């Protein structure tokens, strides 16, 4: 049920305040940025502490290897995790906006948000096909 | 690299420039990274700083979420195109394009300084980064110059004339996305004029909205770079941390620094960098 205010009905979901979506998106962006930059910072400290040059050339991203790298406190694990966080944060913002617009009763804007997400998925497909 | 990132973030923030304009020359000319790899690193850095700033702009309701999402559909499409062709374009051509961009920004700085003495080009990353450190206080900070997007307004917040120019703005947005993907910049140099001059959006809102859009624009192409092996995690780490710290410092120090001297110095740096990039492009 959408959160459009309807007077006289005790069963209607509480209305979504017009500004709450922007606040929710702001918090999501902030959390995503700080978590990501925190991971990148840890990875950079491990890299420098280990005496590896940033120009040495990092191992390629491997999603299978990522958990093991993080658990073993290898710099590449934290760096790749942080970079993935950076790249995913804007997409999460769009996903949250999609939900917010839908709940506000704005299907057109929800559709635009969905189209943006499709575009990001297309980026993944182009990258995989060309890579 | 960390220090270079701090310097790029600091100067970019003080002068109202996105970090990408400085990171790419720093990594290519300063550290010998291939241009395409430097663009990949720059895209990640640009997303970090813009996401942090965009959170504040959204909280302050200065970013027009609806307009931003409509336009980022087109900047994202441009970024996808740019990401797809970036690996087909000769690096010398990219270096030439970057040199032209640097000269354009230097000229814009000089023109802006003559006209108003104020900030030179629309910022795409950093003015609100400082506030991102304390979002709660930023939410309540509504100074005399604060302009809010009306949250109850369902429309896109553009003028009637602007609505007629929307098709042109959409084409411009695609162009901004292509430029972002090829050169590792946020694309605010195109997006802000498109919104402000083309669609009649107030400059402050156009700047904030452009900042919001940078995340999707840059991440769409950065994903392509990542999957094609165009992002090096080791080079990205210290640079991204440095740029983030530098941009935070810059937004704190901005009002204490005499920007006139800094601007003159920076124009010289831009022109010198443009020359080096041009030499790289021509092989001279």
XYZ file of C-alpha atoms in Angstrom, chain B residues 25-256:
232
model
C 47.620 14.639 -15.293
C 49.078 13.881 -11.865
C 49.005 10.141 -12.452
C 50.070 10.201 -16.087
C 52.686 12.941 -16.086
C 53.770 12.575 -12.460
C 53.717 8.810 -11.950
C 53.851 7.447 -15.482
C 50.527 5.608 -15.353
C 48.912 4.874 -18.721
C 46.295 7.529 -19.460
C 43.413 5.068 -19.551
C 44.384 3.635 -16.168
C 44.623 7.156 -14.740
C 41.111 7.864 -16.025
C 39.849 4.749 -14.220
C 41.443 5.841 -10.936
C 40.109 9.356 -11.415
C 36.551 8.110 -11.941
C 36.645 6.310 -8.574
C 37.993 9.444 -6.846
C 35.337 11.619 -8.452
C 32.578 9.301 -7.203
C 33.941 9.349 -3.646
C 33.999 13.133 -3.360
C 30.721 13.691 -5.184
C 28.835 11.115 -3.102
C 29.975 12.776 0.105
C 28.987 16.242 -1.138
C 25.729 15.073 -2.705
C 24.575 13.740 0.659
C 24.749 17.258 2.062
C 23.104 18.830 -0.975
C 20.228 16.359 -0.693
C 19.848 16.980 3.020
C 19.731 20.726 2.375
C 17.262 20.158 -0.496
C 19.550 22.065 -2.845
C 19.821 19.172 -5.273
C 16.786 18.654 -7.498
C 16.371 14.895 -7.236
C 13.776 14.570 -9.988
C 15.617 16.662 -12.545
C 18.871 14.949 -11.603
C 17.424 11.500 -12.164
C 15.922 12.432 -15.524
C 19.190 13.916 -16.755
C 21.393 11.178 -15.313
C 19.533 8.727 -17.463
C 21.141 10.544 -20.388
C 24.530 11.263 -18.806
C 24.609 7.587 -17.822
C 23.867 6.602 -21.405
C 26.680 8.872 -22.579
C 29.002 7.376 -19.965
C 28.133 3.887 -21.165
C 28.947 4.922 -24.728
C 32.140 6.615 -23.605
C 33.179 3.618 -21.515
C 32.614 1.328 -24.481
C 34.693 3.431 -26.895
C 37.364 4.553 -24.400
C 39.363 1.393 -24.974
C 39.170 1.799 -28.741
C 40.414 5.380 -28.841
C 44.135 6.030 -29.248
C 45.690 7.310 -26.008
C 47.273 10.180 -27.922
C 43.845 11.383 -28.967
C 42.687 11.202 -25.343
C 45.740 13.198 -24.274
C 44.918 15.803 -26.947
C 41.332 16.042 -25.746
C 42.540 16.430 -22.178
C 44.941 19.197 -23.199
C 42.060 21.033 -24.894
C 39.944 20.622 -21.758
C 42.706 22.091 -19.569
C 43.084 25.095 -21.846
C 39.318 25.612 -21.808
C 39.213 25.528 -18.003
C 42.183 27.908 -17.757
C 40.417 30.344 -20.112
C 37.207 30.021 -18.097
C 39.134 30.789 -14.913
C 40.639 33.919 -16.385
C 37.276 35.086 -17.744
C 35.508 34.331 -14.445
C 38.166 36.178 -12.449
C 37.844 39.255 -14.663
C 34.073 39.261 -14.434
C 33.413 38.723 -10.755
C 36.469 37.658 -8.838
C 34.389 34.772 -7.607
C 34.759 31.036 -8.079
C 35.628 30.223 -11.628
C 33.799 27.207 -12.861
C 30.915 25.271 -11.438
C 32.119 22.994 -8.736
C 31.288 19.349 -9.046
C 32.723 17.838 -5.975
C 33.832 19.552 -2.923
C 32.135 22.598 -1.412
C 29.903 20.580 0.821
C 32.367 17.854 1.613
C 33.318 19.495 4.853
C 29.696 19.460 5.945
C 29.409 15.821 5.043
C 31.514 15.160 8.096
C 28.640 16.432 10.223
C 25.468 15.840 8.305
C 23.163 16.600 11.198
C 24.475 20.127 11.575
C 24.410 20.612 7.838
C 20.759 19.729 7.767
C 19.920 22.679 9.924
C 22.232 25.105 8.221
C 20.191 27.314 5.993
C 22.070 30.506 5.462
C 20.760 33.588 3.716
C 21.909 32.261 0.360
C 20.234 28.931 0.827
C 17.926 27.978 -2.010
C 15.793 24.931 -1.557
C 14.047 22.780 -4.060
C 10.397 22.681 -3.055
C 9.917 19.070 -1.928
C 6.204 19.229 -2.699
C 6.786 20.251 -6.278
C 6.394 17.230 -8.494
C 7.674 18.994 -11.636
C 11.277 19.221 -12.698
C 11.785 22.799 -11.488
C 12.711 24.199 -14.897
C 11.539 27.405 -16.574
C 8.970 27.347 -19.441
C 11.735 28.387 -21.844
C 13.879 25.682 -20.375
C 11.189 23.079 -21.009
C 11.319 23.954 -24.715
C 15.085 23.494 -24.679
C 14.879 20.133 -22.935
C 15.806 18.081 -26.038
C 19.004 20.102 -26.385
C 19.719 19.604 -22.688
C 19.319 15.862 -23.078
C 21.815 15.837 -25.951
C 24.184 17.942 -23.823
C 23.800 15.444 -20.993
C 24.795 12.566 -23.261
C 27.851 14.626 -24.260
C 28.716 15.217 -20.607
C 28.580 11.480 -19.992
C 30.855 10.706 -22.930
C 33.359 13.349 -21.785
C 33.278 11.986 -18.249
C 33.977 8.444 -19.387
C 36.764 9.381 -21.778
C 38.564 11.891 -19.579
C 37.781 10.762 -16.018
C 36.017 13.950 -15.004
C 32.662 14.492 -13.322
C 31.252 16.385 -16.277
C 29.999 19.376 -14.266
C 31.636 21.682 -16.814
C 28.888 20.649 -19.232
C 26.026 19.723 -16.921
C 25.870 22.941 -14.937
C 25.640 25.226 -18.010
C 23.073 22.837 -19.523
C 20.856 23.177 -16.451
C 21.521 26.815 -15.599
C 21.653 28.414 -19.025
C 19.645 25.833 -20.934
C 16.875 24.902 -18.513
C 16.788 28.053 -16.376
C 17.657 26.253 -13.133
C 19.220 28.541 -10.471
C 23.011 28.165 -10.459
C 23.234 26.845 -6.904
C 20.639 24.159 -7.573
C 22.216 23.332 -10.927
C 25.595 22.871 -9.220
C 24.145 20.696 -6.463
C 22.110 18.636 -8.932
C 25.143 18.156 -11.179
C 27.043 16.929 -8.161
C 24.337 14.397 -7.406
C 24.429 13.159 -11.000
C 28.203 12.622 -10.999
C 27.816 9.400 -9.002
C 25.746 7.627 -11.648
C 27.587 9.187 -14.583
C 31.008 8.175 -13.320
C 30.029 4.801 -11.875
C 28.404 3.653 -15.126
C 31.666 4.094 -17.010
C 33.829 3.084 -14.034
C 32.086 -0.308 -14.008
C 33.088 -0.777 -17.650
C 36.670 0.270 -16.795
C 36.713 -2.095 -13.806
C 35.531 -5.111 -15.770
C 37.986 -4.390 -18.574
C 40.899 -4.214 -16.160
C 41.195 -0.436 -16.414
C 41.263 0.236 -12.664
C 44.331 -0.554 -10.587
C 43.441 -1.034 -6.919
C 46.931 -0.174 -5.652
C 47.076 3.117 -7.521
C 43.470 3.936 -6.625
C 43.811 3.427 -2.847
C 46.267 6.139 -1.795
C 45.010 8.518 -4.485
C 41.367 8.238 -3.393
C 42.226 8.679 0.280
C 44.413 11.664 -0.585
C 41.777 13.339 -2.730
C 39.136 12.798 -0.047
C 41.343 14.307 2.668
C 42.451 17.153 0.397
C 38.910 18.045 -0.635
C 37.812 18.012 3.018
C 40.707 20.318 3.931
C 39.964 22.576 0.990
C 36.354 23.093 1.926
C 37.448 24.003 5.469
C 40.190 26.387 4.328
C 38.336 27.913 1.403
C 37.300 31.118 3.116
C 40.758 31.706 4.646
